[in-house]
XYZ file of C-alpha atoms in Angstrom:
489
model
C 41.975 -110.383 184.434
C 41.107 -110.992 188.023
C 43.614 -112.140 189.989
C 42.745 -114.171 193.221
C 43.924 -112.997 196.415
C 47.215 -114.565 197.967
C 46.529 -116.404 201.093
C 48.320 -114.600 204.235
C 51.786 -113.464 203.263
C 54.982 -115.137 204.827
C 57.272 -112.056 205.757
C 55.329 -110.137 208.120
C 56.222 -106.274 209.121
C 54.521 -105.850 212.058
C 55.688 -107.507 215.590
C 54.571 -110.723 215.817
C 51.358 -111.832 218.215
C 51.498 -115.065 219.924
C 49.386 -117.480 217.951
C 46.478 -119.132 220.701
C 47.507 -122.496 222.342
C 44.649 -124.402 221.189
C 45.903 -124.336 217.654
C 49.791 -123.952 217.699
C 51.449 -123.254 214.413
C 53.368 -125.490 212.310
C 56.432 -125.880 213.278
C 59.678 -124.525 211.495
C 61.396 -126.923 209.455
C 64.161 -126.497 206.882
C 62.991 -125.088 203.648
C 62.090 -127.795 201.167
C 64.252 -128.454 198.446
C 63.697 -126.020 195.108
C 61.391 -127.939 192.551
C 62.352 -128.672 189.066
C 61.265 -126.532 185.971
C 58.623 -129.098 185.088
C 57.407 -129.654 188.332
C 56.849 -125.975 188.883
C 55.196 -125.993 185.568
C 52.891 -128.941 186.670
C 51.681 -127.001 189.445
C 50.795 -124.328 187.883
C 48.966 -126.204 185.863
C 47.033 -128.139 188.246
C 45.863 -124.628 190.622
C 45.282 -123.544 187.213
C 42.487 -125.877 186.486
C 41.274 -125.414 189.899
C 40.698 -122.057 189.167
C 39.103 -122.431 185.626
C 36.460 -124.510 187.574
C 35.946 -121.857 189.850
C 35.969 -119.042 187.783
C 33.227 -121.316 185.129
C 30.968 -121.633 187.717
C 31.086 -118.038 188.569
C 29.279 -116.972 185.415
C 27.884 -120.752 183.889
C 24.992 -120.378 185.936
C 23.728 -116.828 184.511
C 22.825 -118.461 181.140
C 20.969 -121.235 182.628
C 18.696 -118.779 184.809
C 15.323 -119.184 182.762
C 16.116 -123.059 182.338
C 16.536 -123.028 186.044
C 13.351 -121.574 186.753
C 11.488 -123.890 184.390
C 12.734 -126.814 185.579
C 12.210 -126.056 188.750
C 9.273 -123.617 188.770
C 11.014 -120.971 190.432
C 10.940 -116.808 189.835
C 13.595 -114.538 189.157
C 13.829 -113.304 193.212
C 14.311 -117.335 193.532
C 17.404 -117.462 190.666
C 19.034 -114.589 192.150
C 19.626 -116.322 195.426
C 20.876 -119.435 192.826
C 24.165 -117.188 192.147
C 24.499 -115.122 195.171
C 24.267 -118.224 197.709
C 27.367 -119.072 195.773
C 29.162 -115.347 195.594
C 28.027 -113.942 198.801
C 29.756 -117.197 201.100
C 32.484 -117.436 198.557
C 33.262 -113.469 198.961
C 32.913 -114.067 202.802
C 35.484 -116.628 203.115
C 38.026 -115.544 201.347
C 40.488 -113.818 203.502
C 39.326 -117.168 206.178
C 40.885 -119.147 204.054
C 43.645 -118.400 203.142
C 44.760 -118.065 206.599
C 43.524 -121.656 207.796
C 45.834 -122.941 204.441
C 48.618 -120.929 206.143
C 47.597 -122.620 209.927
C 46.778 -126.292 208.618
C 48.546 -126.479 205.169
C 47.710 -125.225 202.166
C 47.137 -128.364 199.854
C 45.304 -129.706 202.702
C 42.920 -126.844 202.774
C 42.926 -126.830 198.841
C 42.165 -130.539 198.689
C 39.387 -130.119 201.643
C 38.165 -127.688 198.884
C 37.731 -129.778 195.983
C 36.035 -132.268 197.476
C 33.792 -130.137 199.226
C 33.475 -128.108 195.811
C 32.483 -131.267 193.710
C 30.194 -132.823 196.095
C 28.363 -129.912 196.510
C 28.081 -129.921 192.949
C 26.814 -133.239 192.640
C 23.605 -131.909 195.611
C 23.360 -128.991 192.674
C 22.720 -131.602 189.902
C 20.551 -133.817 191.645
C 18.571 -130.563 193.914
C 14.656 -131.241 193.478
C 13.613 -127.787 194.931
C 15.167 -123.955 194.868
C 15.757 -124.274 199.106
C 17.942 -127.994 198.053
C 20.073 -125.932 195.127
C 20.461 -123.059 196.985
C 21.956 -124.835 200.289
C 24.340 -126.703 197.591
C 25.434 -123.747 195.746
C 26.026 -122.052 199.223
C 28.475 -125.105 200.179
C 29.992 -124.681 196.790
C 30.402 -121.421 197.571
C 32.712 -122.856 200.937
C 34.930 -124.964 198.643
C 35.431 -122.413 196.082
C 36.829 -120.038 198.955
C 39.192 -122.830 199.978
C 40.408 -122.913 196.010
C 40.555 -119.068 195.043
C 43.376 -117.692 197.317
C 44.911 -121.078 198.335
C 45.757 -121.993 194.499
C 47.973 -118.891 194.104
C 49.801 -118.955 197.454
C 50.808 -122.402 196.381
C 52.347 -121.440 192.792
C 54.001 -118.600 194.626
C 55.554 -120.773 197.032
C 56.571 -123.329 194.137
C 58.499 -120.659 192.249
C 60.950 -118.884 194.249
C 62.685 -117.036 191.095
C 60.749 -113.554 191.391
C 60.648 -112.881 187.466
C 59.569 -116.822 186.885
C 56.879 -116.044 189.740
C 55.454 -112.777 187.708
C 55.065 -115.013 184.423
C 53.097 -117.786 186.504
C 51.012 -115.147 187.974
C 50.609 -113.481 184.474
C 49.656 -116.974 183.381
C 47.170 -117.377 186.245
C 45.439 -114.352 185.951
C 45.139 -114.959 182.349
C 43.231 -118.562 183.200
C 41.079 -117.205 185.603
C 39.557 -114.515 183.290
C 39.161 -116.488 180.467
C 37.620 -118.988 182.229
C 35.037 -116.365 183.494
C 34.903 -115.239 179.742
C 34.097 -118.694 178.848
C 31.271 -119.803 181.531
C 28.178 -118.287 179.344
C 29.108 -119.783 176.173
C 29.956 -123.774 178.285
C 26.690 -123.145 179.659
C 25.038 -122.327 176.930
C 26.277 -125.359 174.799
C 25.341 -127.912 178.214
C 22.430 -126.559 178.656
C 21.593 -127.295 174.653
C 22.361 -130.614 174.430
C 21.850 -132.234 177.824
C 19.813 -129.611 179.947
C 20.814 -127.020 183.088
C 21.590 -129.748 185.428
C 24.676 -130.605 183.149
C 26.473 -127.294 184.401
C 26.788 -128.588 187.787
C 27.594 -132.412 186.707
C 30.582 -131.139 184.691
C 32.264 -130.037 187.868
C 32.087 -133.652 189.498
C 35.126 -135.010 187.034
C 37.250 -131.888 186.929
C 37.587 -131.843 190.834
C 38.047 -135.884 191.188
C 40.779 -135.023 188.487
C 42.218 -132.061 190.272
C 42.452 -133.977 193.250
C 44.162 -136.602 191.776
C 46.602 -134.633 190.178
C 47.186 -132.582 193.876
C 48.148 -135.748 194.947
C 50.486 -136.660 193.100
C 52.417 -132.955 192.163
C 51.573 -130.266 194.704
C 53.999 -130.388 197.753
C 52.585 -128.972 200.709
C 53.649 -125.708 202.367
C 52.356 -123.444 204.919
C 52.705 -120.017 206.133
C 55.998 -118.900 208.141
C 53.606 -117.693 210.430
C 50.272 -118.689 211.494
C 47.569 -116.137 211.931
C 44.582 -116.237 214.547
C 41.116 -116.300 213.315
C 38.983 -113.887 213.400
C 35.702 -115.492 214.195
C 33.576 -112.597 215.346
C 34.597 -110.282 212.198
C 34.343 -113.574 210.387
C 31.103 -113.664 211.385
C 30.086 -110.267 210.919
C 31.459 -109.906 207.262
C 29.024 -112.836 206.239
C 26.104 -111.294 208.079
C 26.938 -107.777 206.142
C 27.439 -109.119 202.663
C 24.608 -111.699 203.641
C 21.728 -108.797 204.602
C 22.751 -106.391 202.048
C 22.502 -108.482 199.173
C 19.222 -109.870 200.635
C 17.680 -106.628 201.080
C 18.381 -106.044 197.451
C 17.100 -109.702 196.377
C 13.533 -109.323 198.397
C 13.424 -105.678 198.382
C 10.840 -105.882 195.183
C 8.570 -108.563 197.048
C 8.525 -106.856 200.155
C 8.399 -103.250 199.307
C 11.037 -101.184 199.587
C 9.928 -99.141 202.265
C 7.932 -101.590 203.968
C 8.966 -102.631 207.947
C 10.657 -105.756 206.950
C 13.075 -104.097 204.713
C 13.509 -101.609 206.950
C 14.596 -104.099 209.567
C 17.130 -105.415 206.701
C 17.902 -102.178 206.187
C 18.793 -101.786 209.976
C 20.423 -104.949 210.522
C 22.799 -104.810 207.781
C 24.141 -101.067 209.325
C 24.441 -102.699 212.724
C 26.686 -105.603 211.151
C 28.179 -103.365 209.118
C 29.339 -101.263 211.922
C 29.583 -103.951 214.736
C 32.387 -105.602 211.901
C 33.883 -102.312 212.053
C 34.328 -102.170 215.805
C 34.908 -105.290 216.303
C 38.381 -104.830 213.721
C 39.529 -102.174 214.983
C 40.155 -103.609 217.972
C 41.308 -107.468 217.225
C 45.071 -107.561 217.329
C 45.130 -109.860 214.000
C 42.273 -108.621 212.099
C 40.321 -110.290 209.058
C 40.576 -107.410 208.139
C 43.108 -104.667 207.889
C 40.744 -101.821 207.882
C 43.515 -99.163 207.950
C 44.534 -99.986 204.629
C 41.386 -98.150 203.224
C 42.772 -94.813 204.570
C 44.692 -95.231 201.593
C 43.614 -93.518 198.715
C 44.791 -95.728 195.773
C 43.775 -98.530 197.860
C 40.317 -97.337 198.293
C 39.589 -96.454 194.573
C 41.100 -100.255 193.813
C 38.746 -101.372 195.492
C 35.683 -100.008 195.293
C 36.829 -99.941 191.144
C 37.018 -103.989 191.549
C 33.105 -103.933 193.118
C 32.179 -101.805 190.038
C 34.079 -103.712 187.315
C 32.212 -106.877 188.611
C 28.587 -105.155 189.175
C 29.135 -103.924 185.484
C 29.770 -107.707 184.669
C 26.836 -109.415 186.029
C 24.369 -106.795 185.526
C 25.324 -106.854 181.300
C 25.374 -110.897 181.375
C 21.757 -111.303 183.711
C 20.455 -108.575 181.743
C 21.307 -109.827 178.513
C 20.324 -113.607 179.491
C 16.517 -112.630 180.298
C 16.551 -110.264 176.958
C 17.858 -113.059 174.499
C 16.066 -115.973 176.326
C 12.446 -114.242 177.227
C 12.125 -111.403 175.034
C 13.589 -112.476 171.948
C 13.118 -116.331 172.480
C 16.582 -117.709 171.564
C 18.124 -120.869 173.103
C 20.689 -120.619 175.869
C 23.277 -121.812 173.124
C 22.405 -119.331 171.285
C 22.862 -116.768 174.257
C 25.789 -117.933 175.116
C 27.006 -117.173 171.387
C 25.971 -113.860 171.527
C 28.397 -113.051 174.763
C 31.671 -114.439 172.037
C 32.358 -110.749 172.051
C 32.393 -109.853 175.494
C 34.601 -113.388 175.855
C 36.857 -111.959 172.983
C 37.472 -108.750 174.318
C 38.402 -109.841 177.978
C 40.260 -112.412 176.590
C 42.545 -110.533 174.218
C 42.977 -107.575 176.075
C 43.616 -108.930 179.715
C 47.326 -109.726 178.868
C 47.661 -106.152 176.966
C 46.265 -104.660 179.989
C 49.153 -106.465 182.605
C 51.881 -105.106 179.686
C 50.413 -101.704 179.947
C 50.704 -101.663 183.500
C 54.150 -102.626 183.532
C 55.246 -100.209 180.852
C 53.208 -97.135 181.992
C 51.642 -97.309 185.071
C 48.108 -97.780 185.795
C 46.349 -94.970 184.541
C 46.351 -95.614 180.921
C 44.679 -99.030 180.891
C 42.235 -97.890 183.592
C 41.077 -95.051 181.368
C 40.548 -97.754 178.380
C 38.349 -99.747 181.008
C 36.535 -97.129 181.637
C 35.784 -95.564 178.619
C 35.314 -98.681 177.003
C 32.577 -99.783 179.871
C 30.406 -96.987 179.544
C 30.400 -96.998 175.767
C 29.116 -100.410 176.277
C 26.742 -99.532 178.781
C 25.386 -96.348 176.453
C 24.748 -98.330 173.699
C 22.383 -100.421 175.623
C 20.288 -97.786 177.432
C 18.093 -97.140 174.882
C 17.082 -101.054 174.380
C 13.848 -102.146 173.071
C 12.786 -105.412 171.184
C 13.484 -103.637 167.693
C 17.268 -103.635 168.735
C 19.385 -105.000 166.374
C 21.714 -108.007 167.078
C 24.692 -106.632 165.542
C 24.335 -103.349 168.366
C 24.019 -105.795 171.399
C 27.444 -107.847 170.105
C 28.985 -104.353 169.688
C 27.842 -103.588 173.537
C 28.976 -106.480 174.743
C 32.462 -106.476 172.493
C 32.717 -103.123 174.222
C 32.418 -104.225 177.926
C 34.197 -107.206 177.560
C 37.551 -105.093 176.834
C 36.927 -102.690 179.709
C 36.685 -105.497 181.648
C 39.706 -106.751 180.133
C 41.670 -103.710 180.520
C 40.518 -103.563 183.962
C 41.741 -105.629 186.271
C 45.265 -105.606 186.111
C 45.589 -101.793 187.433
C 43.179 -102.208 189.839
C 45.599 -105.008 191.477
C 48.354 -103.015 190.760
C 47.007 -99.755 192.519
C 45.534 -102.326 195.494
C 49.278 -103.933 196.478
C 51.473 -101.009 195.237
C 53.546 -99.398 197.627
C 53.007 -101.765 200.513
C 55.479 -103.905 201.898
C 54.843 -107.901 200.657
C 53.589 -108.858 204.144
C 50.762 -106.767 203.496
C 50.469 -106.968 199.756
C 48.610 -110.621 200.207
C 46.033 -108.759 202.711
C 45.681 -106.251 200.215
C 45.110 -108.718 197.730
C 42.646 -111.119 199.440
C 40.148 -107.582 199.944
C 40.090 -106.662 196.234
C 38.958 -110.577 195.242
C 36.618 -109.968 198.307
C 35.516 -106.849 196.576
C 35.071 -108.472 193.079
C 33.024 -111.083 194.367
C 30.758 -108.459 196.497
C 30.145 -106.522 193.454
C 28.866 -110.143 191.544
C 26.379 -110.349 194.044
C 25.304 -106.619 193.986
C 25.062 -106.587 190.266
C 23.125 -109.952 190.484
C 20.630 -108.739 193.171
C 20.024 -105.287 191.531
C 19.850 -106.625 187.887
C 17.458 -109.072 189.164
C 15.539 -106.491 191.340
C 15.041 -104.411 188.025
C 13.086 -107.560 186.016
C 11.005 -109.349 188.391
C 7.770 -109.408 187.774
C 8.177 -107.967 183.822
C 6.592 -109.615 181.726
C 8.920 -110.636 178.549
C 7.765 -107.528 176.240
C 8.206 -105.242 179.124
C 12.087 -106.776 179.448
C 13.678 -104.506 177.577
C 12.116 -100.777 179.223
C 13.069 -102.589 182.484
C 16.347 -103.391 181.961
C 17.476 -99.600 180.717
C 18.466 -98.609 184.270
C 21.010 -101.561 184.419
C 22.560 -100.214 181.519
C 22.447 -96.959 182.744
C 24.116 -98.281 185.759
C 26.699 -99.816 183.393
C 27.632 -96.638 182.111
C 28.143 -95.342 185.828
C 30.452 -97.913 186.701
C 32.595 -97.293 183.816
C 32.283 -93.395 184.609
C 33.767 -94.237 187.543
C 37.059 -95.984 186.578
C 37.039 -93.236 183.853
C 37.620 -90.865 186.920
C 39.993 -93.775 188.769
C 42.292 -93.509 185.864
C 42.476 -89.342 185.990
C 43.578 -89.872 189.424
C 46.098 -92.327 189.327
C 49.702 -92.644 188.909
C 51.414 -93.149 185.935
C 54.863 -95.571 186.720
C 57.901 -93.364 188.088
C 59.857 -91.504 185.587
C 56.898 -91.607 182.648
C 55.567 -88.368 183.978
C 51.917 -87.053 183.724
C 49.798 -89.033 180.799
């Protein structure tokens, strides 16, 4: 499953750059003494929770969409920017973060993040107007950025043993996914018995919990050494992801080739290549754009933004379908993505043992192959489709996207040095969460304004678009490596 990024790694390999005045590093002390078995375990479990909270709310939401909009007389254009306020700051501020946890301490950032996660929540539950719930899910967004990278680089730093540290991050990734397995069917079952503002409430006594729980288990630890920030790429990266997603959110309201999208259009390239200027040229970058000159690295990531548009296109597509066209309850949507739950969850851990046996290229041709047969069977939907074909779609995408995620990590980090791995790392979960907004925004773009019989012929490029994402990690797996001395699969 998807593995959040590591915050910035402790053993550089490049010579060091002396770190601003203003905001000196912490300074060295002696290492802390080696935590017991239980206490390591007790950590893991607490970042662990973190991260099922954050992973939940990643995909909770889509099920709630139409009660959303009736509670609060919004459109689809208005849901879409009800998950991507939340995906496009958290994808933003990832790599940030992780490197103010490294600067200020990384349970102070994570606890910063918890609060600012739940109380944000709280604003969701309590938002009387789309602009109120937006802002909120936007500052959850800030929180959940301060809990996705952070988390891990505190288990790794808690478990020194290298094969103890593999099974903790096997055990991570393994949370994370399922949680993002589980968020339609919790939502669902809220939204059934106490309404769509439930979804955010729920988060309110997980994070006083976690916090609690921080306090009293998680020692603190920083970075060995503390990077600058980047605030003009910072900057840049949110106004990219920012304007491209919102092109594709009012692109249907404004016309596509109208002058105000063609300003979007405009600005986003001038962000787009102002961020590129502007890193190629800081001496600590947000960054490390040179890593893309890599080819493995490139197809790992640009596989991670397709894995994740496949994902949120098949659950916002399928949430309109079962709730508008058909007329089912969001329980009862949420049931109907068991499968795709099922299949991620059972074949995520295969997936990790497949990479370490043989390489990445046999589980990334199951992803793919299994993605696009879930995709095909879709494309011809209509409101005749039978029930048992959608759980079979969604049975089928659910194990690519199980199989998935494990190579794509592996081909991101392998064959760079640790101190670069973590970088590495924090751009594929920058990548996954960049494709959650894209498949949000164009899934979205492709209903609004159908009417609920006319769901179905709208929806058939989505799945077409499904298919194309698995085609493509279809081809990533002919291209990649199997593990040393396996030979050519």
């Amino acid at each position: 499953m998807t593995t959040p990024s590591m915050a910035t790694p402790d053993t550089p390999d490049t010579p060091a750059v002396p770190v601003v005045p203003s905001s000196p590093a912490p300074p060295s002390s002696p290492a802390p003494p080696a935590l017991s078995l239980r206490r390591r375990r007790t950590v893991l479990a607490v970042c662990a929770l973190s991260m099922f909270l954050v992973g939940v709310d990643t995909t909770i939401v889509n099920v709630g969409l139409p009660e959303i909009g009736r509670g609060l007389d919004i459109g689809t254009r208005g849901l879409e920017w009800v998950v991507d306020a939340y995906t496009v700051v958290l994808a933003s501020l990832l790599v940030a973060s992780g490197a103010l946890a490294d600067r200020f301490g990384r349970r102070r950032i994570f606890r910063t993040g918890l609060v600012l996660f739940g109380l944000a929540s709280l604003a969701c539950a309590l938002a009387p107007s789309l602009g109120a719930l937006v802002a909120a899910r936007a500052v959850q967004g800030v929180g959940a950025s301060m809990l996705s990278p952070v988390a891990l680089a505190i288990v790794v730093s808690a478990t020194p043993d290298p094969r103890e540290r593999a099974r903790a991050i096997g055990v991570w990734a393994a949370v994370f996914g399922l949680s993002m397995a589980a968020g339609p069917v919790t939502g669902g079952a809220l939204i059934g018995a106490f309404g769509w503002r439930s979804v955010f409430w729920i988060n309110a006594p997980v994070a006083a919990l976690a916090l609690v729980l921080v306090a009293l288990f998680v020692p603190e630890s920083h970075g060995q050494r503390a990077r600058r920030l980047d605030l003009p790429g910072q900057l840049l990266l949110t106004a990219t992801l920012g304007l491209t997603v919102g092109v594709l959110i009012e692109g249907p309201r404004l016309g596509w080739g109208s002058p105000a999208a063609l300003t979007g259009y405009a600005l986003a390239g001038l962000a787009a290549l102002g961020f590129v200027l502007v890193e190629r040229r800081r001496p600590e970058p947000l960054m490390e754009l040179a890593l893309f000159r890599r080819p493995p690295f490139a197809t790992a990531v640009l596989g991670a933004t397709a894995v994740f548009v496949a994902l949120n296109v098949s659950l916002l597509l399928t949430t309109f379908h079962l709730q508008h066209t058909r007329g089912l309850s969001p329980l009862a949507a949420g049931l109907a993505t068991l499968p795709m739950a099922l299949g991620a969850t059972v074949c995520a851990p295969w997936s990790g043992r497949l990479v370490g046996r043989y390489g990445p290229r046999r589980p990334l041709l199951l992803a793919g192959a299994f993605t696009a047969a879930g995709g095909l069977c879709l494309v011809g939907l209509d409101q005749d489709t039978g029930l048992p074909l959608l759980l079979t779609a969604h049975l089928l995408t659910g194990t690519g996207f199980g199989f998935a995620n494990a190579p794509l990590t592996h081909t991101a980090v392998s064959g760079l040095p640790p101190s670069r791995a973590g970088v590495a790392g924090a751009i594929t979960s920058t990548a996954r969460q960049l494709g959650s907004a894209i498949g949000i925004a164009v899934a979205g773009a492709l209903v609004t304004g159908a009417a609920p019989a006319e769901l179905p012929a709208a929806s058939r490029a989505g799945w077409w678009l499904v298919t194309g994402c698995g085609l493509f990690l279809l081809a990533a797996g002919r291209v990649a490596r199997p593990a040393a001395g396996r030979g050519a699969e």
